[in-house]
XYZ file of C-alpha atoms in Angstrom:
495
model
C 4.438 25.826 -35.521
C 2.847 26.218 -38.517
C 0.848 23.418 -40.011
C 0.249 22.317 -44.177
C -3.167 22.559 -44.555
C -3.449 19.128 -46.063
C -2.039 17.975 -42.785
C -5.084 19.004 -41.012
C -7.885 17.055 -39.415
C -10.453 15.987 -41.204
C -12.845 16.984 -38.978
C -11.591 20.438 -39.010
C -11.199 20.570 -42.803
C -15.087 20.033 -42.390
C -16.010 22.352 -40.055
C -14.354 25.235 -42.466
C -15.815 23.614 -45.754
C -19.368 23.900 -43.729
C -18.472 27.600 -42.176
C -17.622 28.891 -45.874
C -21.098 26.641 -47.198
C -23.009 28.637 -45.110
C -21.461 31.555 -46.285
C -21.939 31.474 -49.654
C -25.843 29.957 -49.201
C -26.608 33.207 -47.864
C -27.219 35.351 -50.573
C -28.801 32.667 -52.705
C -31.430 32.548 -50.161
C -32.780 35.283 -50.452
C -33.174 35.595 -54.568
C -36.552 35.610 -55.381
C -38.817 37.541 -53.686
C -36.636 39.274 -51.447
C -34.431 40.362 -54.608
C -35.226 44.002 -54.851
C -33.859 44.498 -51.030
C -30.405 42.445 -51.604
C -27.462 44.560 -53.026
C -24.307 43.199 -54.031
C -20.927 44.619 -54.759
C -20.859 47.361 -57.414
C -24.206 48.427 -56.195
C -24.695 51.855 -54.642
C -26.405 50.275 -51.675
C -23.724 47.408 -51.001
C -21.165 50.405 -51.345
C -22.599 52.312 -49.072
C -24.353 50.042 -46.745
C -20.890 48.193 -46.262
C -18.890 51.614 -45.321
C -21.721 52.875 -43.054
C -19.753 51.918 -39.638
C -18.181 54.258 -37.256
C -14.823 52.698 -37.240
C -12.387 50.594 -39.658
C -12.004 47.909 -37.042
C -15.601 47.222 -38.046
C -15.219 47.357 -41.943
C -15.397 43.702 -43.730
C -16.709 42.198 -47.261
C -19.964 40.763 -46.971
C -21.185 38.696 -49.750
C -24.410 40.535 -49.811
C -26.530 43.288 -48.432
C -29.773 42.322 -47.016
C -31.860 45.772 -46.518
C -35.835 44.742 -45.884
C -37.928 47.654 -45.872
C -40.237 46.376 -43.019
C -40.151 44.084 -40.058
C -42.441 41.603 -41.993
C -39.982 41.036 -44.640
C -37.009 41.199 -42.965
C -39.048 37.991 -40.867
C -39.197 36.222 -44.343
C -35.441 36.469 -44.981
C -34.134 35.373 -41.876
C -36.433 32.323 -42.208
C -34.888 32.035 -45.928
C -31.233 32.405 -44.264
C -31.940 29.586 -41.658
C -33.551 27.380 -43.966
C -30.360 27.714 -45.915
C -28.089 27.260 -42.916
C -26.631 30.829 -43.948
C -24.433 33.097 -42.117
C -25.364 36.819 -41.445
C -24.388 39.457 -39.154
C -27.355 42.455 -38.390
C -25.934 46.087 -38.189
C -28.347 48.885 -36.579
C -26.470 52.259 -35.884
C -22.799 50.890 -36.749
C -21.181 51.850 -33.611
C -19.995 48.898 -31.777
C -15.941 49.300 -32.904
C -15.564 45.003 -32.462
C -14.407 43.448 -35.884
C -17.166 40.789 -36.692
C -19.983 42.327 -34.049
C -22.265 43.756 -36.814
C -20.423 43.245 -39.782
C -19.119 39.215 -41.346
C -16.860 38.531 -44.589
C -19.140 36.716 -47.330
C -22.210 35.863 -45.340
C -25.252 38.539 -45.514
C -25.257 41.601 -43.493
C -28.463 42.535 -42.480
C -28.562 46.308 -42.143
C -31.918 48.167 -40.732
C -31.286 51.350 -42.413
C -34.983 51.150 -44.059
C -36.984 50.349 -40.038
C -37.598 54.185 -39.683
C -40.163 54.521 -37.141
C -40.394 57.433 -35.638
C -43.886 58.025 -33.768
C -45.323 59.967 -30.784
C -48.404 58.194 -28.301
C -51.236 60.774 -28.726
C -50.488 61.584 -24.990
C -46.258 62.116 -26.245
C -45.966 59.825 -23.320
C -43.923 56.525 -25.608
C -42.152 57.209 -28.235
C -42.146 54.419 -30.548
C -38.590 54.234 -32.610
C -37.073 51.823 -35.299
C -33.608 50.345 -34.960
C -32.370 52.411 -38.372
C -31.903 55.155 -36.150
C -28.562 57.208 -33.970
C -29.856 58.924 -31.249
C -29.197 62.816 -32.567
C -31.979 61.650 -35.120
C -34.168 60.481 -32.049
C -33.317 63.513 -29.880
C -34.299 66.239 -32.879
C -37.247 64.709 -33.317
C -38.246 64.861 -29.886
C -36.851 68.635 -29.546
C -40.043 70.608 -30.799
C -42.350 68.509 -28.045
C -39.645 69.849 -25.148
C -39.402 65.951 -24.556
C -36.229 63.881 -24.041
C -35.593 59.319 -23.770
C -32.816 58.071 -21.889
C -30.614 56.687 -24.550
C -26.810 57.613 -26.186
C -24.926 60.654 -24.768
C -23.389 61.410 -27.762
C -25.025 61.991 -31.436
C -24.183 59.355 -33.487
C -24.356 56.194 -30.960
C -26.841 53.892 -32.783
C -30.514 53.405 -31.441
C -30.654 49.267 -30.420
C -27.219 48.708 -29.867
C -27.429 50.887 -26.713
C -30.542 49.719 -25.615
C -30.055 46.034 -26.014
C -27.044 46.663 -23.729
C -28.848 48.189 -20.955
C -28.429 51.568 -22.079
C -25.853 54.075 -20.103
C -27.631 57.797 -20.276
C -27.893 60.942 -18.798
C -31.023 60.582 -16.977
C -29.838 57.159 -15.418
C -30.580 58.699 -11.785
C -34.328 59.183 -12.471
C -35.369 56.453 -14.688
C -32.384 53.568 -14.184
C -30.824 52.199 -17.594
C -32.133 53.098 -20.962
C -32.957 49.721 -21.519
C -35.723 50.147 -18.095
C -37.864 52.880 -19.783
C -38.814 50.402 -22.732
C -42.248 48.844 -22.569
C -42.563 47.088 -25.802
C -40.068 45.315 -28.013
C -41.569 44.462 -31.426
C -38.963 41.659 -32.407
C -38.497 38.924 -35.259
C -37.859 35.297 -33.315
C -35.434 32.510 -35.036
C -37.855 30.931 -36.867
C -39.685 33.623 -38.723
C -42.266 34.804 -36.179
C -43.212 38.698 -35.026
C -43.722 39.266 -31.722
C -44.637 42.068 -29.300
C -43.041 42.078 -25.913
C -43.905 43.358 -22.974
C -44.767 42.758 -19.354
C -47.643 40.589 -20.076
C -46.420 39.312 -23.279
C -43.699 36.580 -23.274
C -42.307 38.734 -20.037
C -39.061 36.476 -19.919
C -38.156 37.306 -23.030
C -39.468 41.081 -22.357
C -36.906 40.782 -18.987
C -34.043 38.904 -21.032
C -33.631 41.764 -24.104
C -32.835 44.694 -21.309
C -28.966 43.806 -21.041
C -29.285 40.451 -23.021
C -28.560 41.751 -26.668
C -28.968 40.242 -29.700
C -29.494 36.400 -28.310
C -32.863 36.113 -28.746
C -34.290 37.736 -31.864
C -33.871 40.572 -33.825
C -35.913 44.243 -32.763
C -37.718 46.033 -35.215
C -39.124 48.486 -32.731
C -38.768 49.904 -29.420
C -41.449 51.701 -27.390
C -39.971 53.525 -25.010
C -41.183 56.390 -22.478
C -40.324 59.865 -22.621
C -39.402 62.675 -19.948
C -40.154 65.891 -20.115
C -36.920 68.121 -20.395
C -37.087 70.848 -22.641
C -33.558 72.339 -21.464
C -30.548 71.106 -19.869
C -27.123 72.674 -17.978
C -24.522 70.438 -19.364
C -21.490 70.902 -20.551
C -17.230 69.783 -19.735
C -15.694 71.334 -17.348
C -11.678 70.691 -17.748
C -8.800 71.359 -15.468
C -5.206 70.938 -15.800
C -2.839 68.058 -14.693
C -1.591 70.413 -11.020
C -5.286 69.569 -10.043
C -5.896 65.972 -11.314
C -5.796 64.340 -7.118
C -8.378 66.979 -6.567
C -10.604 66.032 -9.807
C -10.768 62.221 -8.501
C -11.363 63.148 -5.081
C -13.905 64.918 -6.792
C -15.535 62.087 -8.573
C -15.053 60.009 -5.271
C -17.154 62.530 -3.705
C -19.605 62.180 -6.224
C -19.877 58.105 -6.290
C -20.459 58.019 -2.745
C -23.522 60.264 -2.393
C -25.350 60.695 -5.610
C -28.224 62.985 -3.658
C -29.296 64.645 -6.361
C -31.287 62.438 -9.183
C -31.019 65.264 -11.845
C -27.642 64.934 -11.842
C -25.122 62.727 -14.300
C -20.924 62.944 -14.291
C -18.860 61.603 -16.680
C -15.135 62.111 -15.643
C -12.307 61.008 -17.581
C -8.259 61.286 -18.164
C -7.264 62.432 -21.191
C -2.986 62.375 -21.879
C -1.496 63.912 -24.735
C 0.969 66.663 -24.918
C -0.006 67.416 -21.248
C -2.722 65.789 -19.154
C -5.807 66.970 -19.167
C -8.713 66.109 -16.905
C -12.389 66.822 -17.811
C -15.857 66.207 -16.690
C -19.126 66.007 -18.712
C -21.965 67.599 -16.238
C -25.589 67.228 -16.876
C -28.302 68.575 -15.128
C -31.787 67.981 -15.876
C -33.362 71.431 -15.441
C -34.176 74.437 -17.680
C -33.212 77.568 -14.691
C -30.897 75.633 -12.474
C -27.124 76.436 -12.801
C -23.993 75.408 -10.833
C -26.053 73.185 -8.837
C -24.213 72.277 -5.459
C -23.988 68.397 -5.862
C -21.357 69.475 -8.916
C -19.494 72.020 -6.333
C -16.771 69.220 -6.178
C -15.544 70.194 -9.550
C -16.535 73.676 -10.378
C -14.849 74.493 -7.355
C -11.453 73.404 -8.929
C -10.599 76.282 -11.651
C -11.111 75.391 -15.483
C -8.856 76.271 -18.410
C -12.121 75.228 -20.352
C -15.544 75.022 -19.419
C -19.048 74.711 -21.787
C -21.447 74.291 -19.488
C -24.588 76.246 -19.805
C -28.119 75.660 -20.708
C -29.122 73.748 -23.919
C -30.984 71.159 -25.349
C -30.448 67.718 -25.164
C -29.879 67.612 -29.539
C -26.882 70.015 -28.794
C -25.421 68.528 -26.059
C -25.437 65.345 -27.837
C -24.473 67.176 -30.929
C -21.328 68.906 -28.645
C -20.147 65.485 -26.848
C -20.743 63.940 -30.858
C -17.593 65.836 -32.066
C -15.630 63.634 -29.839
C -15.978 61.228 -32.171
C -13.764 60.606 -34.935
C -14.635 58.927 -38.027
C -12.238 56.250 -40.190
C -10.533 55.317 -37.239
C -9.144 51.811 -35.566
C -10.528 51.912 -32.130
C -11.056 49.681 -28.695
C -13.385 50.216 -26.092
C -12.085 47.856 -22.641
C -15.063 48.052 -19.415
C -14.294 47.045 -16.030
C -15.461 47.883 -12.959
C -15.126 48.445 -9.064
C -17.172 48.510 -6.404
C -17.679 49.709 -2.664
C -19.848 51.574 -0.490
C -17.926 54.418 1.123
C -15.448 57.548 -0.326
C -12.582 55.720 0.865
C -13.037 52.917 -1.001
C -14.360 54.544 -4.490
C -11.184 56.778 -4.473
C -8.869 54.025 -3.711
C -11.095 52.183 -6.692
C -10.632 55.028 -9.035
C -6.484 55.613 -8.384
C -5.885 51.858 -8.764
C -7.109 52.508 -11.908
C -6.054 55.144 -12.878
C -1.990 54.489 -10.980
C -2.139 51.196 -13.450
C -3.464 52.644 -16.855
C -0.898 55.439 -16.535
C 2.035 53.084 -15.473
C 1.577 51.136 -18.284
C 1.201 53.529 -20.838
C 4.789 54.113 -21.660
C 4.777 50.706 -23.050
C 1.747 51.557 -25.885
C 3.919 55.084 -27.094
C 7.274 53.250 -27.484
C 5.690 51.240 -29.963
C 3.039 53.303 -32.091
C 4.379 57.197 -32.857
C 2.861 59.778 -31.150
C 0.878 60.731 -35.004
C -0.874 57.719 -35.226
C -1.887 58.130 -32.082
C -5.764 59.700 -32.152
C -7.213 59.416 -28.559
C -6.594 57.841 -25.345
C -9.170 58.398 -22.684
C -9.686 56.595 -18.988
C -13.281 57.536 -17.960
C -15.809 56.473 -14.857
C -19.347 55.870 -14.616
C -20.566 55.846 -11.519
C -24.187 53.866 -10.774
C -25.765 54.101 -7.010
C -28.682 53.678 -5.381
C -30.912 55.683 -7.140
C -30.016 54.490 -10.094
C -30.961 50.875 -9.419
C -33.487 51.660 -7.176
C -35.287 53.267 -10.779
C -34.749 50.340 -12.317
C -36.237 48.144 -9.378
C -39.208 50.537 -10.028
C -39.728 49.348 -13.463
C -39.834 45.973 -12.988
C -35.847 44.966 -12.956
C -33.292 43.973 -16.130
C -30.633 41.211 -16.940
C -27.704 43.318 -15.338
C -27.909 42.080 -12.055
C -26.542 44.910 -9.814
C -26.615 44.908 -5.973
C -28.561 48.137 -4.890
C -26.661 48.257 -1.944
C -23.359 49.126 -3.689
C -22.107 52.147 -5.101
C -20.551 50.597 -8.960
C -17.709 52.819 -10.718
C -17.901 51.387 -14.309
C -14.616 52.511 -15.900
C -13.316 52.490 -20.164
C -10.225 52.501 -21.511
C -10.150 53.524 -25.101
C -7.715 53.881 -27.218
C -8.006 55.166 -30.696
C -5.530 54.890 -33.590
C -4.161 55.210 -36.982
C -2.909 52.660 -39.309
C -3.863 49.297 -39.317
C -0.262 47.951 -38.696
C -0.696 48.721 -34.519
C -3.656 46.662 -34.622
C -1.798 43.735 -32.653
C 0.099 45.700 -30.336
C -2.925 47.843 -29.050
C -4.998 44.617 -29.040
C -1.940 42.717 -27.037
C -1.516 46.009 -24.660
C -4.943 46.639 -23.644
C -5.457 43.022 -22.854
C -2.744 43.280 -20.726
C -3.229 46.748 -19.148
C -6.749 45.292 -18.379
C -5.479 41.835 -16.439
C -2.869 43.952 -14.199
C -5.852 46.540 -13.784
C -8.409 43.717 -12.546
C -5.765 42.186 -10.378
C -4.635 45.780 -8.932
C -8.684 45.851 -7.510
C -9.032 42.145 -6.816
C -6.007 42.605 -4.370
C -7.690 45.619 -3.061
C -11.167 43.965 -2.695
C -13.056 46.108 -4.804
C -13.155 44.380 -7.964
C -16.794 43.465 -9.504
C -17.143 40.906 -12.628
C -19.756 43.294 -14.667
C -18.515 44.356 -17.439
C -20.675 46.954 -19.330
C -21.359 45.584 -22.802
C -21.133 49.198 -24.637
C -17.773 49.527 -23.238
C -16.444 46.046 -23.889
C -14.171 44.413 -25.777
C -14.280 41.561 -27.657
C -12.226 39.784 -25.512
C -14.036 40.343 -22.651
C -16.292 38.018 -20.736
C -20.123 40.007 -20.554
C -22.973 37.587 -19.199
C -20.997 35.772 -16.176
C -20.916 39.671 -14.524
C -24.437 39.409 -14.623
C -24.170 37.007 -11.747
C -24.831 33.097 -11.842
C -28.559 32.905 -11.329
C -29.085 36.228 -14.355
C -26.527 33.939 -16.918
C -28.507 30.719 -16.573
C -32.111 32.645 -16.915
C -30.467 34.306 -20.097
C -29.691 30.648 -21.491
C -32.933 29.414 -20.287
C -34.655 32.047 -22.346
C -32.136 31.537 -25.697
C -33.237 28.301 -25.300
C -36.927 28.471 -25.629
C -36.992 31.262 -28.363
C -34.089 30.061 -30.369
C -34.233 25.941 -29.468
C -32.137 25.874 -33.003
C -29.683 28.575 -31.537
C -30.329 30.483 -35.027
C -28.646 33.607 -33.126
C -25.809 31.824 -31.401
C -24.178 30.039 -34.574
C -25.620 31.490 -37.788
C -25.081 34.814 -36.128
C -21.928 34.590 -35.142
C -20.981 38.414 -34.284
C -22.189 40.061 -30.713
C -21.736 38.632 -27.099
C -23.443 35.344 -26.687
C -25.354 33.988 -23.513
C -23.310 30.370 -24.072
């Protein structure tokens, strides 16, 4: 039933007055010195600045731009924008499709577009890299020096929202998340201060920001190591529906003995006019071809295939054109668990049996034309994996070594704003028949993979219990006023 709005509480009456307050005291905050970097509509900047996301579900009306050209002065405008109880919402590379993650309607958006470092060790051993970047930017630069990071697999994934979020990559088998290779955060606390953070410097905090996001402060800089990979064998390898039992099998296979650390999969469903099923291989080696832990799937034959040696710019650059600009999009995570073939491939086809049994629903209500991609794809994350990121001193993510974790997304991407509620109301419950398909089964874990997410979805309780109360712990002591929890209100928060 719908209520008069002079019928409502006082108390919530208040609460809006106060939320639209601190919208507005935003962008008065920061006149003064802090002028020349604040853009408003009309402006070039605000234009652009404000249409610089990957997706329309991200696109909103701030009341200003806030664009500091350094760390220093971005310090003295979040100080302004707490002083003045303001609202804001920080953007880095654009590319987390969740209306009101990294974008907000009349409070500031902070964008980094102008934090553009970009800078070598004199051994070319840490790479030290600004949050204005995407990681084809990252991966060119490293290119001439033969030298690779772990961070997005495809071009135009921005630079901190992966790594903030653990960081998914190709060279997860040798060096763990992306997150796991960083050994320095410079980062801008909740009440003005910058901080470098490390191992030996505030090391909660240092532990808290690999998998804890944008809780604690705001990064101005990663350092993070480099590995030496001048060439790669990567490419998809895609069969037809007749041989889609055979392709999970495959990626079964896979999950349950991932022998060979060079190696990354990414398998995925892909309907449309007919089925398709394809795998992204990666191999980290400049003269190895075909290796044998990838048998599996090059055994079944391809209709399309682009594997091949390359560099890690044009494999990101291939797996880039994936992505479609100016669209409405979700992203939904889940995952299974186990620790034999058996129970990975009965994982993967509950999965998979579910997704595809409810589709028919999603096309009898959205036309087949507004319809731009569906995709069900698996990550899978074993031993070696974790047992890299043990080696580097641990994250927030709080995996159990001794299990072999299938990560899984559903995306669906789509035309037209009007199917915004019936995707949103179908995924949600796609997802709940999904998790209780695998609960039933036993094989259902609570981590849900933050790039993957949804903004429905729970994140920090799949860290486990004891991870989730460190990460509040930690808020706590570096943001006591919980600056990022309530002025900030986009992003997953630890409370």
């Amino acid at each position: 039933m719908r209520v008069a709005s002079s019928l409502l509480p006082l108390a919530g009456l208040a609460a809006a007055s106060a939320i639209g307050q601190r919208s507005s005291n935003g962008c008065s905050a920061l006149k003064g010195n802090l002028s020349g970097a604040t853009f408003y509509a009309g402006n070039a900047v605000y234009d652009y600045e404000t249409q610089n996301f990957w997706s329309n579900t991200e696109i909103m009306s701030p009341g200003c731009v806030f664009r500091p050209q350094s760390s220093k002065q971005l310090a003295k405008g979040l100080q302004k924008l707490v002083k003045a109880n303001a609202q804001f919402a920080v953007r880095g590379g654009g590319h987390m499709g969740i209306r009101g993650s990294n974008n907000i309607d009349n409070g500031v958006l902070i964008v980094m577009s102008n934090l553009t470092t970009m800078a070598l060790s004199e051994d070319q051993s840490v790479l030290s890299l600004g949050p204005a970047y995407r990681w084809i930017d990252v991966y060119n630069f490293l290119e001439p020096y033969g030298l690779a990071v772990p961070g997005g697999r495809l071009a135009p994934v921005g630079v901190p929202g992966l790594l903030l979020a653990g960081g998914v990559n190709f060279y997860g088998n040798q060096v763990g998340w992306g997150c796991d290779s960083v050994i320095n955060y410079e980062v801008v606390l909740a009440d003005g201060s910058l901080v470098n953070v490390n191992q030996s410097s505030h090391p909660d905090l240092f532990w808290a920001l690999k998998g804890g996001s944008s809780n604690f402060g705001l990064v101005t800089r990663f350092d993070i190591e480099t590995i030496k990979s001048p060439k790669i064998w990567a490419g998809a390898h895609t069969v037809s529906a007749e041989y889609v039992d055979q392709f999970l099998e495959a990626a079964a296979t896979y999950a349950a003995n991932i022998s060979d650390p060079k190696s990354h999969i990414v398998p995925a469903l892909v309907p449309g006019d007919s089925l398709l099923a394809s795998v992204i291989l990666f191999y980290d080696s400049e003269d190895t071809s075909y290796p044998e832990i990838f048998k599996p799937f090059t055994d079944i034959p391809s209709i399309s295939s682009t594997v091949g040696f390359k560099t890690l710019a044009e494999f990101a650059t291939e797996l880039g054109a994936m992505v479609v600009d100016d669209i409405n999009d979700v992203f939904v995570a889940g995952t299974v668990k186990g620790t034999t073939y058996d129970e990975l491939l009965e994982g993967i086809s509950l999965i998979n049996n579910t997704f595809f049994a409810e589709l028919p629903k999603l096309y009898a209500q959205i036309p087949a034309a507004n319809i731009s991609t569906i995709q069900l794809d698996w990550q899978p994350i074993g031993a070696s994996w974790m047992e890299a990121t043990a080696a580097r001193g641990g994250n927030a993510l709080g995996l159990d070594a001794s299990k072999v974790y299938l990560c899984y997304a559903e995306v669906v991407e789509w035309i037209g704003s009007a199917y915004d509620e019936i995707v949103a109301a179908w995924v949600q419950e796609t997802t709940y028949k999904i998790n209780n398909a695998t609960q039933a089964a036993g094989l259902y874990d609570a981590f849900n993979y933050m790039g993957d997410a949804a903004g429905f979805q729970s994140i920090f309780p799949g860290y486990g219990a004891a991870n989730h109360q460190k990460l509040q712990r930690v808020a706590r002591k570096y943001d006591p006023h919980a600056v990022f929890q309530t002025l900030m209100p986009g992003g997953f928060k630890v409370f």
